Short mmCIF file of C-alpha atoms (C1' of nucleotides) in Angstrom, two decimals:
data_model
loop_
_atom_site.label_atom_id
_atom_site.label_comp_id
_atom_site.label_asym_id
_atom_site.label_seq_id
_atom_site.Cartn_x
_atom_site.Cartn_y
_atom_site.Cartn_z
CA MET A 21 50.04 -172.60 -1.31
CA LEU A 22 46.82 -171.89 0.51
CA LYS A 23 46.58 -175.62 1.06
CA ASP A 24 49.81 -175.70 3.07
CA CYS A 25 48.48 -172.97 5.33
CA LEU A 26 45.27 -174.86 5.96
CA LEU A 27 47.31 -177.94 6.73
CA LYS A 28 49.36 -176.02 9.26
CA LEU A 29 46.19 -174.82 10.93
CA GLU A 30 44.81 -178.32 11.06
CA LYS A 31 48.04 -179.60 12.56
CA ASN A 32 47.77 -176.96 15.28
CA LYS A 33 44.10 -177.70 15.86
CA VAL A 34 43.10 -174.23 14.75
CA LYS A 35 39.66 -174.21 13.18
CA VAL A 36 39.44 -172.94 9.61
CA THR A 37 36.73 -170.31 9.79
CA PRO A 38 35.47 -168.26 6.82
CA LEU A 39 37.27 -165.17 8.07
CA ARG A 40 40.58 -167.00 8.43
CA CYS A 41 40.18 -168.36 4.96
CA ARG A 42 39.57 -164.92 3.53
CA LEU A 43 42.58 -163.48 5.36
CA LEU A 44 44.83 -166.20 4.00
CA GLU A 45 43.50 -165.57 0.50
CA LEU A 46 44.38 -161.91 0.82
CA PHE A 47 47.91 -162.74 1.88
CA HIS A 48 48.30 -165.14 -1.02
CA ALA A 49 47.01 -162.55 -3.43
CA SER A 50 49.48 -159.93 -2.20
CA ASP A 51 53.15 -159.64 -3.07
CA ALA A 52 53.94 -157.40 -0.11
CA PRO A 53 53.31 -157.40 3.64
CA LEU A 54 49.89 -156.19 4.76
CA SER A 55 48.84 -154.13 7.76
CA ILE A 56 45.64 -154.72 9.71
CA PRO A 57 43.99 -151.61 8.26
CA ASP A 58 45.11 -152.88 4.83
CA LEU A 59 43.39 -156.18 5.40
CA GLN A 60 40.21 -154.53 6.59
CA LYS A 61 40.06 -152.32 3.52
CA ARG A 62 40.60 -155.29 1.24
CA LEU A 63 37.92 -157.31 2.95
CA GLU A 64 35.57 -154.37 2.56
CA ALA A 65 36.45 -154.11 -1.12
CA LYS A 66 35.49 -157.72 -1.55
CA GLY A 67 32.21 -156.97 0.13
CA SER A 68 32.86 -159.24 3.04
CA ARG A 69 33.88 -156.81 5.83
CA ALA A 70 34.93 -158.08 9.25
CA ASN A 71 35.26 -156.50 12.66
CA LYS A 72 38.73 -155.14 13.33
CA THR A 73 38.96 -156.92 16.67
CA SER A 74 38.47 -160.21 14.89
CA VAL A 75 41.15 -159.36 12.39
CA TYR A 76 43.61 -158.55 15.18
CA ARG A 77 42.80 -161.71 17.06
CA ASN A 78 43.02 -163.92 14.02
CA LEU A 79 46.35 -162.52 12.97
CA GLU A 80 47.75 -163.16 16.41
CA LEU A 81 46.50 -166.70 16.14
CA LEU A 82 47.85 -167.20 12.64
CA GLU A 83 51.19 -165.94 13.87
CA MET A 84 51.21 -168.37 16.77
CA ALA A 85 50.33 -171.16 14.38
CA GLY A 86 53.35 -170.22 12.27
CA VAL A 87 51.31 -169.31 9.23
CA VAL A 88 52.07 -165.60 9.11
CA GLU A 89 54.98 -163.57 10.43
CA LYS A 90 55.25 -160.08 11.81
CA VAL A 91 57.32 -157.65 9.74
CA SER A 92 59.07 -154.90 11.65
CA VAL A 93 59.01 -152.14 9.16
CA SER A 94 56.83 -149.37 10.48
CA ASP A 95 56.24 -147.72 13.83
CA GLU A 96 52.80 -146.60 12.70
CA SER A 97 51.14 -149.87 11.96
CA ARG A 98 51.78 -153.58 12.28
CA TYR A 99 52.57 -155.56 9.16
CA TYR A 100 52.25 -159.27 8.48
CA GLU A 101 53.14 -161.60 5.66
CA LEU A 102 53.00 -165.30 4.90
CA MET A 103 55.54 -167.39 6.74
CA GLU A 104 55.80 -169.94 3.95
CA ARG A 105 57.64 -167.57 1.63
CA THR A 106 61.32 -168.26 1.34
CA HIS A 107 63.19 -166.21 3.89
CA HIS A 108 63.83 -162.71 2.65
CA HIS A 109 64.03 -159.06 3.67
CA HIS A 110 62.62 -155.69 2.62
CA LEU A 111 63.13 -152.43 0.83
CA VAL A 112 60.87 -149.84 2.39
CA CYS A 113 60.06 -146.61 0.59
CA LEU A 114 60.16 -143.75 3.06
CA SER A 115 57.87 -141.69 0.90
CA CYS A 116 55.01 -143.88 -0.33
CA GLU A 117 55.70 -146.60 2.21
CA ARG A 118 55.54 -149.36 -0.35
CA ILE A 119 57.44 -152.48 0.63
CA PHE A 120 59.50 -154.60 -1.79
CA ASP A 121 60.77 -158.07 -1.06
CA ILE A 122 64.47 -158.81 -1.48
CA PRO A 123 65.82 -162.34 -1.49
CA ILE A 124 69.30 -162.05 0.01
CA GLN A 125 71.84 -164.36 1.59
CA GLU A 126 73.12 -163.34 4.98
CA THR A 127 75.06 -166.40 6.11
CA LYS A 128 78.17 -164.48 7.02
CA LEU A 129 76.18 -162.03 9.07
CA LEU A 130 74.35 -164.77 10.92
CA GLN A 131 77.60 -166.46 11.89
CA THR A 132 78.97 -163.27 13.38
CA VAL A 133 75.81 -162.52 15.28
CA ASP A 134 75.60 -166.07 16.51
CA ALA A 135 78.96 -165.81 18.21
CA PHE A 136 78.05 -162.46 19.65
CA SER A 137 74.67 -163.49 21.04
CA LYS A 138 76.20 -166.57 22.67
CA LYS A 139 78.40 -164.34 24.76
CA LEU A 140 75.32 -162.40 25.86
CA GLN A 141 73.36 -165.63 26.34
CA PHE A 142 70.71 -164.23 24.07
CA THR A 143 68.64 -166.76 22.12
CA ILE A 144 67.69 -165.46 18.70
CA SER A 145 64.40 -166.65 17.27
CA ARG A 146 64.04 -164.45 14.22
CA HIS A 147 65.78 -161.62 12.47
CA ALA A 148 64.98 -158.88 10.05
CA VAL A 149 67.05 -156.86 7.63
CA GLU A 150 65.39 -153.71 6.37
CA PHE A 151 66.58 -151.09 3.93
CA TYR A 152 64.96 -147.68 3.78
CA GLY A 153 65.08 -145.22 0.95
CA LEU A 154 63.11 -143.99 -2.05
CA CYS A 155 61.51 -146.20 -4.68
CA SER A 156 61.78 -145.31 -8.36
CA LYS A 157 58.40 -143.58 -8.40
CA CYS A 158 59.17 -141.35 -5.46
CA GLN A 159 62.63 -140.21 -6.46
CA GLY A 160 62.66 -136.63 -7.63
CA ARG A 161 59.38 -135.86 -5.93
CA LYS A 162 59.64 -133.26 -3.26
CA ILE A 163 59.73 -134.93 0.14
CA SER A 164 58.82 -132.84 3.14
CA ARG A 165 57.18 -133.28 6.47
CA LYS A 166 54.16 -131.37 5.27
CA ALA A 167 53.83 -132.86 1.82
CA LYS A 168 54.17 -136.48 2.76
CA ILE A 169 52.91 -138.56 -0.09
CA ARG A 170 50.31 -141.08 0.94
CA VAL A 171 49.75 -143.71 -1.71
CA GLN A 172 46.31 -145.31 -2.06
CA SER A 173 46.77 -148.76 -0.55
CA HIS A 174 49.41 -151.34 -1.15
CA MET B 26 80.48 -136.49 22.53
CA LEU B 27 77.82 -134.01 23.46
CA LYS B 28 80.02 -131.36 21.95
CA ASP B 29 79.88 -132.97 18.51
CA CYS B 30 76.09 -132.96 18.65
CA LEU B 31 75.97 -129.31 19.53
CA LEU B 32 78.35 -128.61 16.69
CA LYS B 33 76.08 -130.44 14.28
CA LEU B 34 73.15 -128.38 15.45
CA GLU B 35 75.07 -125.19 15.05
CA LYS B 36 76.12 -126.21 11.56
CA ASN B 37 72.47 -126.76 10.67
CA LYS B 38 71.43 -123.50 12.28
CA VAL B 39 69.34 -125.31 14.87
CA LYS B 40 69.18 -123.37 18.09
CA VAL B 41 70.43 -125.16 21.21
CA THR B 42 67.55 -124.77 23.64
CA PRO B 43 67.55 -126.10 27.22
CA LEU B 44 65.16 -128.92 26.27
CA ARG B 45 67.32 -130.03 23.35
CA CYS B 46 70.34 -130.03 25.59
CA ARG B 47 68.59 -132.19 28.16
CA LEU B 48 67.41 -134.63 25.49
CA LEU B 49 70.93 -135.00 24.15
CA GLU B 50 72.23 -135.57 27.66
CA LEU B 51 69.72 -138.38 28.14
CA PHE B 52 70.81 -140.03 24.91
CA HIS B 53 74.45 -139.77 25.92
CA ALA B 54 73.70 -141.26 29.32
CA SER B 55 71.90 -144.25 27.80
CA ASP B 56 73.44 -147.33 26.26
CA ALA B 57 70.25 -148.33 24.45
CA PRO B 58 67.71 -146.64 22.15
CA LEU B 59 65.03 -144.57 23.89
CA SER B 60 61.35 -144.12 23.11
CA ILE B 61 59.51 -140.84 23.52
CA PRO B 62 57.68 -142.07 26.62
CA ASP B 63 61.08 -143.18 27.95
CA LEU B 64 62.48 -139.72 27.45
CA GLN B 65 59.54 -138.08 29.13
CA LYS B 66 59.84 -140.34 32.17
CA ARG B 67 63.54 -139.63 32.44
CA LEU B 68 63.01 -135.91 32.18
CA GLU B 69 60.40 -136.18 34.92
CA ALA B 70 62.81 -138.20 37.06
CA LYS B 71 65.32 -135.38 36.72
CA GLY B 72 62.66 -132.96 37.83
CA SER B 73 62.66 -131.07 34.58
CA ARG B 74 59.53 -132.40 32.80
CA ALA B 75 58.62 -131.24 29.30
CA ASN B 76 55.49 -131.36 27.22
CA LYS B 77 55.29 -134.46 25.03
CA THR B 78 54.51 -132.43 21.93
CA SER B 79 57.78 -130.61 22.39
CA VAL B 80 59.63 -133.88 22.79
CA TYR B 81 58.14 -135.22 19.56
CA ARG B 82 58.92 -132.08 17.66
CA ASN B 83 62.46 -131.83 18.94
CA LEU B 84 63.21 -135.44 18.10
CA GLU B 85 61.97 -134.92 14.58
CA LEU B 86 64.23 -131.92 14.35
CA LEU B 87 67.23 -133.71 15.82
CA GLU B 88 66.67 -136.48 13.31
CA MET B 89 66.59 -134.03 10.42
CA ALA B 90 69.76 -132.47 11.72
CA GLY B 91 71.41 -135.89 11.66
CA VAL B 92 72.00 -136.00 15.40
CA VAL B 93 69.70 -138.88 16.28
CA GLU B 94 68.40 -141.77 14.23
CA LYS B 95 65.14 -143.68 14.25
CA VAL B 96 65.39 -147.33 15.25
CA SER B 97 62.80 -149.65 13.74
CA VAL B 98 62.40 -152.14 16.46
CA SER B 99 58.89 -151.89 17.82
CA ASP B 100 55.44 -151.39 16.37
CA GLU B 101 54.22 -150.00 19.68
CA SER B 102 56.45 -147.02 20.14
CA ARG B 103 59.08 -145.08 18.29
CA TYR B 104 62.72 -145.43 19.33
CA TYR B 105 65.66 -143.13 18.73
CA GLU B 106 69.37 -143.24 19.41
CA LEU B 107 72.40 -141.10 18.78
CA MET B 108 73.56 -141.01 15.20
CA GLU B 109 77.21 -140.52 16.14
CA ARG B 110 77.60 -144.06 17.48
CA THR B 111 79.47 -146.35 15.18
CA HIS B 112 77.07 -148.10 12.86
CA HIS B 113 75.55 -151.14 14.51
CA HIS B 114 72.40 -153.21 14.89
CA HIS B 115 70.20 -154.67 17.62
CA LEU B 116 69.20 -157.66 19.65
CA VAL B 117 65.64 -157.16 20.83
CA CYS B 118 64.23 -159.22 23.67
CA LEU B 119 60.69 -160.24 22.81
CA SER B 120 59.83 -160.63 26.45
CA CYS B 121 61.20 -157.67 28.37
CA GLU B 122 61.76 -155.57 25.24
CA ARG B 123 65.27 -154.62 26.25
CA ILE B 124 67.47 -153.66 23.33
CA PHE B 125 71.15 -154.60 23.05
CA ASP B 126 73.55 -153.07 20.58
CA ILE B 127 75.60 -155.36 18.34
CA PRO B 128 78.53 -154.09 16.33
CA ILE B 129 78.56 -156.24 13.19
CA GLN B 130 80.03 -156.02 9.71
CA GLU B 131 77.64 -156.47 6.84
CA THR B 132 79.75 -155.53 3.81
CA LYS B 133 78.87 -158.63 1.84
CA LEU B 134 75.18 -158.09 2.47
CA LEU B 135 75.34 -154.48 1.39
CA GLN B 136 77.00 -155.38 -1.88
CA THR B 137 74.28 -157.87 -2.75
CA VAL B 138 71.50 -155.48 -1.86
CA ASP B 139 73.17 -152.70 -3.78
CA ALA B 140 73.02 -154.67 -6.99
CA PHE B 141 69.46 -155.65 -6.32
CA SER B 142 68.19 -152.20 -5.53
CA LYS B 143 69.85 -150.79 -8.64
CA LYS B 144 67.70 -153.04 -10.76
CA LEU B 145 64.62 -151.73 -8.97
CA GLN B 146 65.94 -148.16 -9.16
CA PHE B 147 65.49 -147.92 -5.43
CA THR B 148 67.80 -145.50 -3.60
CA ILE B 149 68.74 -146.77 -0.16
CA SER B 150 69.36 -144.17 2.50
CA ARG B 151 69.61 -146.30 5.61
CA HIS B 152 69.30 -149.89 6.71
CA ALA B 153 68.59 -151.86 9.85
CA VAL B 154 69.39 -155.38 10.93
CA GLU B 155 67.38 -156.60 13.88
CA PHE B 156 67.46 -159.89 15.73
CA TYR B 157 64.61 -160.93 17.99
CA GLY B 158 64.68 -163.50 20.74
CA LEU B 159 65.03 -163.86 24.48
CA CYS B 160 67.70 -162.25 26.60
CA SER B 161 69.45 -164.22 29.32
CA LYS B 162 67.14 -162.93 32.04
CA CYS B 163 63.98 -163.88 30.22
CA GLN B 164 64.94 -167.37 29.13
CA GLY B 165 63.14 -170.04 31.11
CA ARG B 166 60.43 -167.62 32.20
CA LYS B 167 57.00 -168.53 31.01
CA ILE B 168 56.06 -166.43 28.01
CA SER B 169 52.42 -166.11 27.13
CA ARG B 170 50.09 -163.55 25.67
CA LYS B 171 48.53 -162.96 29.05
CA ALA B 172 51.65 -163.04 31.17
CA LYS B 173 53.71 -160.67 29.11
CA ILE B 174 56.54 -159.46 31.25
CA ARG B 175 56.85 -155.72 31.32
CA VAL B 176 60.18 -154.60 32.67
CA GLN B 177 60.47 -151.28 34.54
CA SER B 178 62.08 -148.93 32.05
CA HIS B 179 65.17 -149.26 29.96
"C1'" DC C 14 26.47 -177.54 28.24
"C1'" DT C 15 30.96 -175.94 26.79
"C1'" DG C 16 34.62 -173.89 24.26
"C1'" DG C 17 35.77 -171.15 20.67
"C1'" DT C 18 34.56 -167.38 17.20
"C1'" DT C 19 32.67 -163.01 16.17
"C1'" DG C 20 30.93 -158.27 16.81
"C1'" DC C 21 30.35 -154.10 19.26
"C1'" DA C 22 31.44 -150.33 22.33
"C1'" DA C 23 34.54 -148.33 25.13
"C1'" DA C 24 39.04 -147.59 26.79
"C1'" DC C 25 43.92 -146.98 26.04
"C1'" DG C 26 48.20 -145.01 24.52
"C1'" DG C 27 51.28 -143.18 21.20
"C1'" DT C 28 51.21 -139.51 17.83
"C1'" DT C 29 49.52 -135.27 15.46
"C1'" DT C 30 47.36 -130.75 14.94
"C1'" DG C 31 45.83 -126.06 15.93
"C1'" DC C 32 46.23 -122.32 18.68
"C1'" DA C 33 47.93 -119.12 21.93
"C1'" DA C 34 51.73 -117.39 24.93
"C1'" DG C 35 56.41 -116.20 25.54
"C1'" DG C 36 61.37 -115.27 24.18
"C1'" DC C 37 64.72 -113.32 21.35
"C1'" DA C 38 66.70 -110.82 17.28
"C1'" DT D 27 57.67 -106.95 13.99
"C1'" DG D 28 58.55 -111.65 12.97
"C1'" DC D 29 60.35 -116.11 13.70
"C1'" DC D 30 61.06 -119.90 16.64
"C1'" DT D 31 60.13 -122.62 20.78
"C1'" DT D 32 57.05 -124.32 24.12
"C1'" DG D 33 52.75 -125.82 26.31
"C1'" DC D 34 48.04 -127.17 26.37
"C1'" DA D 35 43.82 -129.29 24.74
"C1'" DA D 36 41.72 -131.85 21.53
"C1'" DA D 37 41.68 -134.88 17.82
"C1'" DC D 38 43.32 -139.03 15.59
"C1'" DC D 39 44.17 -143.72 14.85
"C1'" DG D 40 46.00 -148.26 15.67
"C1'" DT D 41 45.41 -151.52 19.30
"C1'" DT D 42 43.34 -153.81 23.45
"C1'" DT D 43 39.72 -155.27 26.62
"C1'" DG D 44 35.24 -156.72 28.40
"C1'" DC D 45 30.97 -158.38 27.40
"C1'" DA D 46 27.26 -160.50 25.06
"C1'" DA D 47 25.50 -163.30 21.17
"C1'" DC D 48 26.15 -167.16 18.52
"C1'" DC D 49 27.55 -171.55 16.66
"C1'" DA D 50 29.37 -176.32 16.73
"C1'" DG D 51 30.70 -180.50 19.02
#
DNA sequence: CTGGTTGCAAACGGTTTGCAAGGCA
DNA sequence: TGCCTTGCAAACCGTTTGCAACCAG
């Protein structure tokens, strides 16, 4: 709910500016994580364009406010998605770079890691489980360094 | 074993050049994933310096040959580690950015994902499980956007 | 007046590309 | 000769920084 996000912002004394509102709308309208360039393109498409610096700064703020979450999926660009979504992980297509959500249980895994990190005195704050491969559309297509398939925007 | 790596290269008809040998040595000498800038610094420290383009190209090649593997841990730089290591995952310190290996079993998880990805017709080729938090050294230190602690090199 | 938001321009740093030089079969 | 490896310079692109303008309390 967009409303829940706005509430979170209010609770954290973060002003709800037009740009922040538009960013949150974009996240709510998307079923996959979005990169900063993604967001900029989508703003542009809506005719509302915003400076990239502002987008960066607002995302950092939204992350600190616990509204969005960083997704570690790509070493080329930074991805974010709504925090409110039920905890899940990702399938990442190595060819078109589309990202699919997967709702999976990892209780067993967490227990094991918990014991392990205690020994190291490492305090875990978040975790990510990512699977890489080829989505249905990209299977069978020729994949090569040269002919890397770049899909419009996702 | 360095020998196993060289064998893999030979099998794939990839010539063993001095630079490739030195890169493999660095990976064998390290207990954590290395970024390209890391590798360059370490080469420099050994007095053997190599052009960054060559490092990039050789890593791509080593990856294709199945000798090293990309680690999706950071959106700032690309990390690699030896493929031969027994399958494992990572603890990533959000403050100093050190990376710890964790040997964990995830059979249950894999089964669930397998069923899920079949429905989507998504073919998984690799997966990554990453945990983010604070290592023992960084706990208690003040963490802020401004005062981000950058640790020497790892 | 003050603090916070935005935009703009420039810098920064990791990554990629094109080209030329050198080595080896 | 031809292929592969390397280095160098420049381009590229996502990200960061500093500064000025602006707006709201």
